[in-house]
Amino acid sequence: MDTFAFLIGYPVGTDIVLSGSINPEYIDADYEQLMNKYAGYNLDLQNLDKNIELTEMGVKAANLGTFVPALNIKYSFMPMLSDFLDADKGGYPSGGDWKDNGSFSLTLAWNLTNLLPFSENRQQTADTKDTLNKLKIQRNQLVENQKINVRKAVNTLNDAREQIDVMARNISLAQRSYEMTAR
């Protein structure tokens, strides 16, 4: 009691009278239910899922850049006035004296060296796939670690409940023993 008085800020030796009772509210923690309901709320897991998604998109983009040719379309419009006589009189030419010297071009380009397995592009894609595999392994480890932590927490809650029940039985047993000794 002296230690308790000290902890709550009273001088040592103060008489403390406790009244009331502690009625704990027990919860039933079920491992399977907790995992099904809350496993997706882990921020580390969500972060890894987004990284995996981005890495998969990087692999798809690299494959698309390798196996699909690039199409370049170019068009230029360059109108020219060939008769300046009407323009000199203060107006625009009234006839069909406009000419277009523009151009239109289509270019289809495909870098065939990127198809070779030892090319820089394919090596970068292989490195990205390795990173993707590492992220998936890391995600699996995180999920397993989360399962272990939830199972530990559920076991700790169940153990605490059992300890409270045992202590309550010990109190009632001590009370009966005291009463018997007093009689």
Coordinates of N, CA, C and O in Angstrom, one line a residue, residues 1-12 14-18:
M1 N 0.8 -1.2 0.0 CA 0.0 0.0 0.0 C 0.9 1.3 0.0 O 0.5 2.3 -0.6
D2 N 2.0 1.2 0.7 CA 3.0 2.3 0.7 C 3.4 2.6 -0.7 O 3.5 3.8 -1.1
T3 N 3.8 1.6 -1.5 CA 4.2 1.8 -2.9 C 3.1 2.4 -3.7 O 3.3 3.3 -4.5
F4 N 1.8 1.9 -3.5 CA 0.7 2.4 -4.3 C 0.5 3.9 -3.9 O 0.2 4.7 -4.8
A5 N 0.6 4.2 -2.6 CA 0.4 5.6 -2.2 C 1.5 6.5 -2.9 O 1.2 7.6 -3.3
F6 N 2.7 6.0 -2.9 CA 3.8 6.7 -3.5 C 3.6 6.9 -5.0 O 3.8 8.0 -5.6
L7 N 3.1 5.9 -5.7 CA 2.8 6.0 -7.1 C 1.7 7.0 -7.5 O 1.8 7.6 -8.6
I8 N 0.7 7.1 -6.6 CA -0.3 8.0 -7.0 C -0.1 9.4 -6.4 O -0.9 10.3 -6.5
G9 N 1.1 9.6 -5.7 CA 1.5 11.0 -5.3 C 1.2 11.3 -3.9 O 1.2 12.5 -3.5
Y10 N 0.8 10.3 -3.0 CA 0.6 10.6 -1.6 C 1.8 10.3 -0.8 O 2.6 9.5 -1.3
P11 N 2.0 10.9 0.3 CA 3.1 10.5 1.2 C 3.1 9.1 1.6 O 2.0 8.5 1.8
V12 N 4.3 8.5 1.8 CA 4.4 7.1 2.3 C 3.8 7.1 3.7 O 4.0 7.9 4.5
T14 N 0.4 6.9 4.1 CA -1.0 7.4 4.1 C -1.9 6.2 4.1 O -1.7 5.2 3.3
D15 N -2.9 6.2 4.9 CA -3.9 5.1 4.9 C -4.8 5.3 3.7 O -5.5 6.3 3.5
I16 N -4.9 4.3 2.9 CA -5.7 4.3 1.7 C -6.8 3.2 1.8 O -6.5 2.1 2.2
V17 N -8.0 3.6 1.6 CA -9.1 2.7 1.7 C -9.7 2.5 0.3 O -10.1 3.5 -0.3
L18 N -9.6 1.3 -0.1 CA -10.1 1.0 -1.5 C -11.6 0.6 -1.3 O -11.9 -0.2 -0.5

